[in-house]
Short mmCIF file of C-alpha atoms and ligand atoms in Angstrom, two decimals:
data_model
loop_
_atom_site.label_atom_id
_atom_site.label_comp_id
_atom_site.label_asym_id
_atom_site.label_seq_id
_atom_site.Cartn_x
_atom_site.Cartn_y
_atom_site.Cartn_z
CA UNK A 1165 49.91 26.37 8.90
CA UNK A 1166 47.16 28.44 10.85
CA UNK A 1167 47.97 28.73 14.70
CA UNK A 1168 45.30 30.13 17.16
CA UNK A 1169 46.21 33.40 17.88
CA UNK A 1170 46.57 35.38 21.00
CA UNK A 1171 42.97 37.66 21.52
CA UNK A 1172 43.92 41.69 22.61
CA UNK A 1173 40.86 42.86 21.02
CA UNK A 1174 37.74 41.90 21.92
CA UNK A 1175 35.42 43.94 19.77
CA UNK A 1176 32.58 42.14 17.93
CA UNK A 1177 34.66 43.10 14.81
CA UNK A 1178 37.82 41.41 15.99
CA UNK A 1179 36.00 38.28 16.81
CA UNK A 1180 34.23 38.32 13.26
CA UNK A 1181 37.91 38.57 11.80
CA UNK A 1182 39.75 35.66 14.13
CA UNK A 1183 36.60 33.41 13.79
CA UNK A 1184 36.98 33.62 9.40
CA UNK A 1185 40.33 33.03 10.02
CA UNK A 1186 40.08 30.08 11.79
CA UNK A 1187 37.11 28.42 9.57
CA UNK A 1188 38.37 29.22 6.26
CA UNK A 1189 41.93 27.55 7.75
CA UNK A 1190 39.34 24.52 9.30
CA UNK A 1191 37.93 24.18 5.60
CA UNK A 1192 41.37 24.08 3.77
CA UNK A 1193 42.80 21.54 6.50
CA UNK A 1194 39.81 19.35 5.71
CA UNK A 1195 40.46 19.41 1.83
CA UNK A 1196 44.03 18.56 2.23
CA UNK A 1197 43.13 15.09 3.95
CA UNK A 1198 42.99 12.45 1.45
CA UNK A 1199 43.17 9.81 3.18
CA UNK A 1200 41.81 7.55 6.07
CA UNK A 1201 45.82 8.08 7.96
CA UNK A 1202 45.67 11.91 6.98
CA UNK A 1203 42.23 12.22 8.16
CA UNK A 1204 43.63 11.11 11.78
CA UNK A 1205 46.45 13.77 11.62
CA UNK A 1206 43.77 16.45 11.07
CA UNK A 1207 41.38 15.16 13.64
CA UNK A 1208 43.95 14.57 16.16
CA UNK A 1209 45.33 18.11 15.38
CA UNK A 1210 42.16 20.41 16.09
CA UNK A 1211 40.75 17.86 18.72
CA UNK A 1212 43.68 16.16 20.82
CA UNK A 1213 43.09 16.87 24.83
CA UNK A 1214 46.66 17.84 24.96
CA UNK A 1215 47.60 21.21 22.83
CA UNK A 1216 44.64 20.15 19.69
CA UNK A 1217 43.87 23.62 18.39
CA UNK A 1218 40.20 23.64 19.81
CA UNK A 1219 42.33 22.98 23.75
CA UNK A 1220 44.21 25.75 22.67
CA UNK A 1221 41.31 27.77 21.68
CA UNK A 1222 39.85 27.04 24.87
CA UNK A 1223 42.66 28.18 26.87
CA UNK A 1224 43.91 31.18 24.80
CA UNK A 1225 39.85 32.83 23.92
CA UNK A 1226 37.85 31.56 26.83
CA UNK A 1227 40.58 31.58 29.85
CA UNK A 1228 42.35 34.67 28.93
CA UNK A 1229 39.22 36.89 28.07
CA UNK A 1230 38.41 39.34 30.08
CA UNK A 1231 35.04 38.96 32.18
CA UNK A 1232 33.09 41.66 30.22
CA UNK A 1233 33.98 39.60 27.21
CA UNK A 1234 33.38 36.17 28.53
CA UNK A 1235 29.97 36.07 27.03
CA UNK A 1236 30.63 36.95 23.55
CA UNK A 1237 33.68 34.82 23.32
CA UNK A 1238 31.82 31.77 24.99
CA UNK A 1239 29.05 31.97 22.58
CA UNK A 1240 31.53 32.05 19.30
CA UNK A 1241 33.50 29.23 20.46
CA UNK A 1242 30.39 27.23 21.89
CA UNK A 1243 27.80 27.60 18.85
CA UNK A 1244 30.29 28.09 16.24
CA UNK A 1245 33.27 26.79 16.26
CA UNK A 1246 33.18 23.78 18.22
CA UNK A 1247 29.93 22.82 16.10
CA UNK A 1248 31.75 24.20 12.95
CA UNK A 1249 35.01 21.29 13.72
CA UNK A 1250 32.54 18.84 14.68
CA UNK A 1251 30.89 18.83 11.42
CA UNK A 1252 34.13 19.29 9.14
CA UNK A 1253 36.11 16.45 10.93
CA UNK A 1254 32.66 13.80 10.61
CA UNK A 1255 31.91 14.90 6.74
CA UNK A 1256 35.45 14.62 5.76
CA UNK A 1257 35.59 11.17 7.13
CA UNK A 1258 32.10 10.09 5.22
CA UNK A 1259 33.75 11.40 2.32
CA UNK A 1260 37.24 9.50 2.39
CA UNK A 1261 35.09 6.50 3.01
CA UNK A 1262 32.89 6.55 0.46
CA UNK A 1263 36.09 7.28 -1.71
CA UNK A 1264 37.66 4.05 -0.69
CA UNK A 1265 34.26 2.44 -1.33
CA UNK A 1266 33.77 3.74 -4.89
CA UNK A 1267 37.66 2.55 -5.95
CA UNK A 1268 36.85 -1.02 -4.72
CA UNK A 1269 33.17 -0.63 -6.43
CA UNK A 1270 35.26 -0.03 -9.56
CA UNK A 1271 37.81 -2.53 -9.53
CA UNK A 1272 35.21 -4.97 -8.76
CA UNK A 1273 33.15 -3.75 -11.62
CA UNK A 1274 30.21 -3.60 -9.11
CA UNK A 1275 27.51 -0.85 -11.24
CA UNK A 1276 25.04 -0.20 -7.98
CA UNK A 1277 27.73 -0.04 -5.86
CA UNK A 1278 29.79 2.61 -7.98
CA UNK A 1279 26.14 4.33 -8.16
CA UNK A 1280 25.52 4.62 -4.33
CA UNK A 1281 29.41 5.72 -3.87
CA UNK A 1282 29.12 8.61 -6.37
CA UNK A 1283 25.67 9.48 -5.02
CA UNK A 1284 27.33 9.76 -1.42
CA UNK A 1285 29.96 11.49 -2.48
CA UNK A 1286 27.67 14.24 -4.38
CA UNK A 1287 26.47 15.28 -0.80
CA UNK A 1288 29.79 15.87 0.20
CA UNK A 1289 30.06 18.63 -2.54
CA UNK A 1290 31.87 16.16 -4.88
CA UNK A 1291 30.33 16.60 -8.64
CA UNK A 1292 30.27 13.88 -11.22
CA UNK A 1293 27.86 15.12 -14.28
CA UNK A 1294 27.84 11.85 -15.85
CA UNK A 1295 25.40 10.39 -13.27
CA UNK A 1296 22.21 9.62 -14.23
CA UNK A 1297 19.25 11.56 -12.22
CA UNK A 1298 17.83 9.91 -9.58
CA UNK A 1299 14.73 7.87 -10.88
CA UNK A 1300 11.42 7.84 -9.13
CA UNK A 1301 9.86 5.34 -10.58
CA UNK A 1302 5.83 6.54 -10.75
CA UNK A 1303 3.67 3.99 -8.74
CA UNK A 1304 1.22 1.92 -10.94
CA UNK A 1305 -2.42 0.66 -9.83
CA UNK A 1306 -2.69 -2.86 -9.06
CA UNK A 1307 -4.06 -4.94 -12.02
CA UNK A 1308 -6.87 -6.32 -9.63
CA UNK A 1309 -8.00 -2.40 -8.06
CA UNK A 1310 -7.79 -1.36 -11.74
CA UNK A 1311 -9.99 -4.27 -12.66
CA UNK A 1312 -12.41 -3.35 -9.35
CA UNK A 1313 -12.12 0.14 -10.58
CA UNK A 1314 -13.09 -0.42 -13.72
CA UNK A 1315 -16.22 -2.79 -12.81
CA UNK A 1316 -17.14 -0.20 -10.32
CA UNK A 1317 -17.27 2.69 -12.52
CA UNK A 1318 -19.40 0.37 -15.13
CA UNK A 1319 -22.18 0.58 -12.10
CA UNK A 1320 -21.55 4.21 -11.75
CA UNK A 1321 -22.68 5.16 -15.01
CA UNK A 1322 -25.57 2.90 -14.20
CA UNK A 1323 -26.12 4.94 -11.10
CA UNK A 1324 -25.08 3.12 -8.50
CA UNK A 1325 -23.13 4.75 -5.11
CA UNK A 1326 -20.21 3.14 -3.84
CA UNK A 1327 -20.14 1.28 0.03
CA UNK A 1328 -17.89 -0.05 2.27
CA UNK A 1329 -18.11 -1.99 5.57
CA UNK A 1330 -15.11 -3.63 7.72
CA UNK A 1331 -13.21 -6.74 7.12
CA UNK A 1332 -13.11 -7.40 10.90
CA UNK A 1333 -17.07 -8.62 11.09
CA UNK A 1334 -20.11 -10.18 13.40
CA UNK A 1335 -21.25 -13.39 12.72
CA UNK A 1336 -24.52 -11.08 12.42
CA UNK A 1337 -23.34 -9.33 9.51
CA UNK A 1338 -21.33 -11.98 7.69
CA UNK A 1339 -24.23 -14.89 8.71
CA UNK A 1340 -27.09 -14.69 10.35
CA UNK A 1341 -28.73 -11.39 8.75
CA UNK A 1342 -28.43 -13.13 5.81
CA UNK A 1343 -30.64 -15.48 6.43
CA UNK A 1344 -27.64 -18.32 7.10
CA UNK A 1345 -28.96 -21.18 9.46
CA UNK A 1346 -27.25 -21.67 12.67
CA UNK A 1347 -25.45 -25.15 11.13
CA UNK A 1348 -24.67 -23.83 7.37
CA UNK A 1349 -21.54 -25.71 6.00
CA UNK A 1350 -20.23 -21.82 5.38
CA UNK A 1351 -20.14 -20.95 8.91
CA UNK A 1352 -17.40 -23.63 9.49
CA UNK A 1353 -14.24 -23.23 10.58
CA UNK A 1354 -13.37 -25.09 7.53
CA UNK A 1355 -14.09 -21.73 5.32
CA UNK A 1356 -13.98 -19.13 8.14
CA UNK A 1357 -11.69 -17.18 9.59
CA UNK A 1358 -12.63 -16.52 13.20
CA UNK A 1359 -10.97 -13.60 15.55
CA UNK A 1360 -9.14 -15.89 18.81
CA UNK A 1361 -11.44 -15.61 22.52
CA UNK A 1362 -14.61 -14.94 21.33
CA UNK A 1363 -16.00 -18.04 22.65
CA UNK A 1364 -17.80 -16.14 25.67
CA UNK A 1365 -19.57 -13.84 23.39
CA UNK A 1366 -23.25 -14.92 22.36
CA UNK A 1367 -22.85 -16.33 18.49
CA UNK A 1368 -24.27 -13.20 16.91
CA UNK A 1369 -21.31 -11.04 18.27
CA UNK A 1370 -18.55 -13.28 17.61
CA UNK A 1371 -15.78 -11.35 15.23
CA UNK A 1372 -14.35 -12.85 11.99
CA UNK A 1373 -12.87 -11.99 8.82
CA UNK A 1374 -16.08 -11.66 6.51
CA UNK A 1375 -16.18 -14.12 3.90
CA UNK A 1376 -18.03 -12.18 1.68
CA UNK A 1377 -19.01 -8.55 1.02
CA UNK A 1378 -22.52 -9.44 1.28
CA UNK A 1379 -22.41 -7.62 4.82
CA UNK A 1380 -22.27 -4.66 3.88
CA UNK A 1381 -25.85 -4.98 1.68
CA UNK A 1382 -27.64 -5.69 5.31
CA UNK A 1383 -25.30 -2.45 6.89
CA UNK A 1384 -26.28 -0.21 4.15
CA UNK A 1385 -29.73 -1.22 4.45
CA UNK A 1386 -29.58 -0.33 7.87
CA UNK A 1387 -28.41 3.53 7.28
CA UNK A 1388 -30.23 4.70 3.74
CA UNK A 1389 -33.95 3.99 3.14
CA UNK A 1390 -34.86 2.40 -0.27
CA UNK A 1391 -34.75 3.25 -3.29
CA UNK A 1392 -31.26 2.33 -3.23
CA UNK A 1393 -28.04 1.17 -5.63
CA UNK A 1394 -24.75 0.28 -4.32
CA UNK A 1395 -21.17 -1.54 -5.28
CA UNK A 1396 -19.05 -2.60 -2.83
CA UNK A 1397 -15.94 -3.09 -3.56
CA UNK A 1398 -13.69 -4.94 -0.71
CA UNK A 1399 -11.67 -7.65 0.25
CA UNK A 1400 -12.65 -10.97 2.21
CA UNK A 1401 -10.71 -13.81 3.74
CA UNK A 1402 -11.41 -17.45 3.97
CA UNK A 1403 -9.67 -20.25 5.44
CA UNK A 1404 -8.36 -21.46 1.86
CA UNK A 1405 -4.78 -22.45 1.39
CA UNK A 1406 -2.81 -20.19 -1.04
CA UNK A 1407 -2.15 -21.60 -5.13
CA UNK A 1408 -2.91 -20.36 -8.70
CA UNK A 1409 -6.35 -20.05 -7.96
CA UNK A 1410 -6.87 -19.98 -4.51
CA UNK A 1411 -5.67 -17.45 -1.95
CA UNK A 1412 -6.32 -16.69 2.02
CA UNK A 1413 -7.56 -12.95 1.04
CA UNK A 1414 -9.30 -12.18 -2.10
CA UNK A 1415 -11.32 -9.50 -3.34
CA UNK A 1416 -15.43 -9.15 -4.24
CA UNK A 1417 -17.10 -6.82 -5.97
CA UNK A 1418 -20.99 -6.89 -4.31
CA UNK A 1419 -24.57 -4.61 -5.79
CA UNK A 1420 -27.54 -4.52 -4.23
CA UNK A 1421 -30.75 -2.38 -6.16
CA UNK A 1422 -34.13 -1.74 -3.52
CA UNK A 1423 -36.69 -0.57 -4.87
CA UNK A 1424 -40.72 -0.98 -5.54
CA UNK A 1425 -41.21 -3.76 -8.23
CA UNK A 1426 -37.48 -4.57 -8.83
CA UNK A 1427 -37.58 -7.53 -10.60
CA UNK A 1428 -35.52 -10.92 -12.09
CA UNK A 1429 -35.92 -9.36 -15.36
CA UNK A 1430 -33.96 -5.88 -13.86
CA UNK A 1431 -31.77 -8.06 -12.55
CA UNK A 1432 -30.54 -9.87 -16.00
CA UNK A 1433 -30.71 -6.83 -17.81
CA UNK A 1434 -28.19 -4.88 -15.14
CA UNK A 1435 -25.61 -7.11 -15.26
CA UNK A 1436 -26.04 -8.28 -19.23
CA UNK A 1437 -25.11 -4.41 -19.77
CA UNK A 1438 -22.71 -4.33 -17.32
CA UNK A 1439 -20.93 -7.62 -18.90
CA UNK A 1440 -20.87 -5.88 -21.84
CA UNK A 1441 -19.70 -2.72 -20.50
CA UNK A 1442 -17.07 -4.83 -18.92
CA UNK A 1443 -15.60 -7.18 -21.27
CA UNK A 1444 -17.03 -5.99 -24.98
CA UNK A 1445 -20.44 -5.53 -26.50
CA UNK A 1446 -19.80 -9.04 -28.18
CA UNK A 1447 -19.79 -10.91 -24.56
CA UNK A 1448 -23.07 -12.89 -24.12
CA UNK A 1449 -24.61 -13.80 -20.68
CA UNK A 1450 -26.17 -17.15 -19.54
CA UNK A 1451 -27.77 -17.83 -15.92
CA UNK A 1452 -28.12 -20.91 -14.17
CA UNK A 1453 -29.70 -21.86 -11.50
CA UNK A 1454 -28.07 -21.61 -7.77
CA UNK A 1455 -28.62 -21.27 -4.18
CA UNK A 1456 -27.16 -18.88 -1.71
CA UNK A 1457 -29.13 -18.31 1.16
CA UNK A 1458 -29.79 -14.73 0.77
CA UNK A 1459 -31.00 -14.43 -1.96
CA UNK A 1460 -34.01 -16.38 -3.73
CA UNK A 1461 -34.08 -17.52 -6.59
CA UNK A 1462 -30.42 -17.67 -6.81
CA UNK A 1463 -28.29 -17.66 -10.14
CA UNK A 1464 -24.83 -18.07 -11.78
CA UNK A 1465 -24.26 -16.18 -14.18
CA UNK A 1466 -21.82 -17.21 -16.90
CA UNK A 1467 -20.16 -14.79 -19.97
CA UNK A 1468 -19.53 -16.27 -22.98
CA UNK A 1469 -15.75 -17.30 -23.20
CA UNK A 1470 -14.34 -13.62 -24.45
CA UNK A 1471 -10.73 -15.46 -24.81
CA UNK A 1472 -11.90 -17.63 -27.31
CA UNK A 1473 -15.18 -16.15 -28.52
CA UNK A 1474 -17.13 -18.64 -26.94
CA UNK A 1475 -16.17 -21.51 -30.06
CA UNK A 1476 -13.87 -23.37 -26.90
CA UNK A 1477 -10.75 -24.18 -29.26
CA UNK A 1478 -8.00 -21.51 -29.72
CA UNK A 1479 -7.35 -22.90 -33.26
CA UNK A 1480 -6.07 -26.15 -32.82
CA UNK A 1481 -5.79 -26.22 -28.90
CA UNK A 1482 -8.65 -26.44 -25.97
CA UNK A 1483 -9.39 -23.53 -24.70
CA UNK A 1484 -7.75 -23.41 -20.96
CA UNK A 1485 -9.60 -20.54 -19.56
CA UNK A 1486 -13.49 -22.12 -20.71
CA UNK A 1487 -12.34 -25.58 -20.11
CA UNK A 1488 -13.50 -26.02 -23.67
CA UNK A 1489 -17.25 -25.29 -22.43
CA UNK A 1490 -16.94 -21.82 -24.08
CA UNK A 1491 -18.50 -20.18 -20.87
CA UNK A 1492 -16.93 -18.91 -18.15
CA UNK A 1493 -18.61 -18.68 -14.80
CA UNK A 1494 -18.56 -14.71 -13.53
CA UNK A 1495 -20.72 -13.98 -10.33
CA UNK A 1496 -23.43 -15.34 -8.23
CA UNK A 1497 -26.63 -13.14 -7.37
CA UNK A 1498 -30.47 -13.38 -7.07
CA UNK A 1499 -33.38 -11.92 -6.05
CA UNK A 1500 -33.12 -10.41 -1.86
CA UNK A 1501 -34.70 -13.33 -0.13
CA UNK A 1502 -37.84 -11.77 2.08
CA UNK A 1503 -36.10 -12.85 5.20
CA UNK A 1504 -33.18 -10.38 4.46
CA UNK A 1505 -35.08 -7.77 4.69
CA UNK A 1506 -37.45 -8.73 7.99
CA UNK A 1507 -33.81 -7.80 9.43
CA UNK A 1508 -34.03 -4.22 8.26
CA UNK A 1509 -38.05 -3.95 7.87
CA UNK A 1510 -38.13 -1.14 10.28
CA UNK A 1511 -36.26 0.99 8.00
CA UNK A 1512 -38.65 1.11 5.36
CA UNK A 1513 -37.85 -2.67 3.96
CA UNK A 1514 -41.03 -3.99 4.25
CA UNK A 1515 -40.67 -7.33 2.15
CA UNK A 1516 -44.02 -7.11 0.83
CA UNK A 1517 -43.61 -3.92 -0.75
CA UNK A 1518 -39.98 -3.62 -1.83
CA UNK A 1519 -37.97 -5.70 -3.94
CA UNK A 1520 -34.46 -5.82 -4.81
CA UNK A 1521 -31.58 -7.93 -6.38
CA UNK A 1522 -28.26 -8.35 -5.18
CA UNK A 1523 -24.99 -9.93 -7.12
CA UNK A 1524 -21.61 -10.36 -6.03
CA UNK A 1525 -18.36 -11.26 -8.01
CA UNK A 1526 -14.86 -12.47 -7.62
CA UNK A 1527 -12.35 -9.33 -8.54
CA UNK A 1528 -9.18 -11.53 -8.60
CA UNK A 1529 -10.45 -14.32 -10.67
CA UNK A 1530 -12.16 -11.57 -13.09
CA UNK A 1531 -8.14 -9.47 -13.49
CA UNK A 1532 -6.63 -13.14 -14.03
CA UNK A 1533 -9.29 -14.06 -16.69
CA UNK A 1534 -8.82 -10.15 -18.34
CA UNK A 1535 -5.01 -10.22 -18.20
CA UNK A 1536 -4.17 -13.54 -19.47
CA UNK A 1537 -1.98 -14.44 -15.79
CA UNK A 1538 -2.31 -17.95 -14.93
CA UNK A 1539 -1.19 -17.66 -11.56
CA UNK A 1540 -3.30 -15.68 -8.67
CA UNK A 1541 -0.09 -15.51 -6.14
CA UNK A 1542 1.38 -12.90 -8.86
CA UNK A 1543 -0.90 -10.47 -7.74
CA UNK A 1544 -0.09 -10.43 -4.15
CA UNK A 1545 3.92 -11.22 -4.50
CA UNK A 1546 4.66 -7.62 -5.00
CA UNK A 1547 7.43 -8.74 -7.32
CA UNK A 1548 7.71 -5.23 -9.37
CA UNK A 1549 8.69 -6.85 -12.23
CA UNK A 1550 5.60 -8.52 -12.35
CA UNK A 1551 3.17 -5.73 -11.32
CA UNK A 1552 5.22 -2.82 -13.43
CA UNK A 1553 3.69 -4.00 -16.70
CA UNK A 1554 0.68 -2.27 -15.74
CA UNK A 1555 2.28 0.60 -15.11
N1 LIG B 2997 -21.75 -13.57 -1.36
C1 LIG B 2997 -21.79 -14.61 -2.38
C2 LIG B 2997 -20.42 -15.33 -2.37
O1 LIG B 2997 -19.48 -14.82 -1.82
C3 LIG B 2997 -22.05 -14.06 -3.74
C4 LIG B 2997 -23.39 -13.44 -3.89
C5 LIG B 2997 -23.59 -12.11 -3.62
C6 LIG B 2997 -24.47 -14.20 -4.29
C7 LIG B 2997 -24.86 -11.55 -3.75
C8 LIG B 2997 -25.71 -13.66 -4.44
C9 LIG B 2997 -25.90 -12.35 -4.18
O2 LIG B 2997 -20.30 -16.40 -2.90
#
């Protein structure tokens, strides 16, 4: 059993050689505890007040050193070994109780538990090779940013530039630049999410969630001169109750082409390419007409149902997705209505000498329709069991 020994010499050498002594005695003291009541004999024997080995230590280094030693002895017993017992005493405790923890884990057959145990235990030096590697499960994109992804890089190779604007948006952005009256049914609370105590700002500067990417057209507008091509991938909130189909947030995918003699016929051939890009060169495209007030004349634009080839039945059965109509309604769009672009006319959108189209699409309904889920909430549950099969 190690006992603190008496100092005479006070060389740096001597101190090197009593210091060893005493850890390498500290580390085989620790080893010998095995458990929780031996662990208390051994803490209790280098750190008792009365006569523990670091009191002695104290009293037989520090006290009896001589003052031109003081320093160097202060200094060991300071930064190493009171640091050094600290450490040993607190690890060897961590490491009886995560023993104790692993033998109930096993007699209760509990598999995670046993894992965490081991995997404790393994940072206190203790080796088990029969523990599988930690996994780090690799992230996987979210089916409805691959699906905005993949649209978006359709328009690329078209082109097109990508755009953002913020979620947090004016009424002018989200409304009135777009040629929304005053009293539109959209600008009701109903479908909008407004930002609290904005009642004492004039309308136009009111903040809300946008309910549409559509702002960002009239912001882009406002920074780059025409000719110009954009997406705009985002997401936008309305005041809609969450359920397969419906949630609070969803996500748009928005283009907008300027140009000199852009016309409906552009417009039908763009997005017939890019449906076919999209879903398969066999999709076909059908558009109907529509209002928005933005854009004039307005369309929807359906695909041809590319779950059941546009015939409605899946062999015997209706087909769910087409409500048997074997079309399946994709995006809404148009040509820019003239008033748009009075908004921006001073930066080169003079609405009698440019012309432009703009469409915008639902990303969520588009990665339900592509991946066969008949539930929206799925998406945003972030339930990995769910979201790991498109990993
Ligand atoms: N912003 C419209 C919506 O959210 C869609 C749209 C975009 C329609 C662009 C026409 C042109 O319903």
């Amino acid at each position: 059993m190690y006992n603190v020994p008496k100092l005479t010499d006070y060389s740096a050498a001597a101190l090197e050689r009593v210091a060893a002594e005493l850890l390498s005695a500290l580390e085989h003291e620790a080893a010998s505890a095995k458990s929780e009541a031996e662990w208390k004999i051994f803490r209790d024997r280098w750190m008792a007040r009365k006569n523990g080995l670091l009191t002695q230590i104290n009293d037989l280094w520090l006290k009896g050193a001589p003052k031109s030693a003081k320093r160097e002895v202060g200094q060991l017993v300071n930064s190493v070994v009171i640091p050094r017992v600290d450490t040993a005493i607190r690890e060897r405790h961590d490491h009886i109780k995560s023993l104790a923890i692993l033998k109930k884990a096993r007699a209760e057959g509990l598999d995670v538990e046993i894992d965490v145990a081991k995997r404790a235990l393994q940072s206190s030096g203790w080796l088990d090779i029969t523990l599988p590697g930690v996994r780090r499960p690799i992230g996987a994109e979210h089916p409805i940013i691959k699906t905005m992804h993949e649209m978006v890089s359709v328009f690329q190779k078209l082109g097109y530039s990508v755009a953002d604007g913020p979620v947090v948006e004016t009424d002018y952005y989200n409304f009135e630049s777009l040629n929304f009256p005053p009293n539109h049914p959209a600008r009701d609370t109903q479908d909008t999410l407004f930002i609290a105590g904005q009642q004492g700002k004039p309308q136009w500067e009111r903040l809300l969630l946008r309910t549409h990417t559509s702002p960002v057209q009239i912001r882009t507008m406002e920074k780059m001169r025409p000719p110009i091509r954009i997406v705009i991938p985002g997401t936008v909130h309305r005041n809609d109750p969450p359920d397969a189909s419906h949630s609070p947030m969803f996500h748009q995918i928005e283009g907008l082409a300027v140009d000199t003699n852009i016309t409906f016929g552009d417009l039908k051939g763009t997005l017939d390419h890019a449906m076919k890009e999209f879903f398969g060169s066999s999709v076909k495209t059908s558009f109907r007409p529509s209002f928005f007030p933005f854009t004039e004349p307005s369309a929807e634009m359906f695909v041809s149902c590319f779950i059941c080839g546009g015939s409605g039945r899946r062999g015997a059965d209706p087909c769910r997705p087409c409500k048997q109509t074997g079309w399946i309604e994709i995006l809404g769009c148009g040509m820019v209505d003239p008033n748009v672009f009075e908004f921006v006319k001073d930066n080169g959108y003079d609405p009698r000498k440019v012309s432009g189209f703009a469409f915008g699409m639902g990303a969520d309904r588009i990665a339900l329709l592509k991946y066969g889920v008949d539930d929206l909430q799925l998406f945003f549950q972030g339930d990995v069991r769910f979201l790991g099969q498109w990993a």
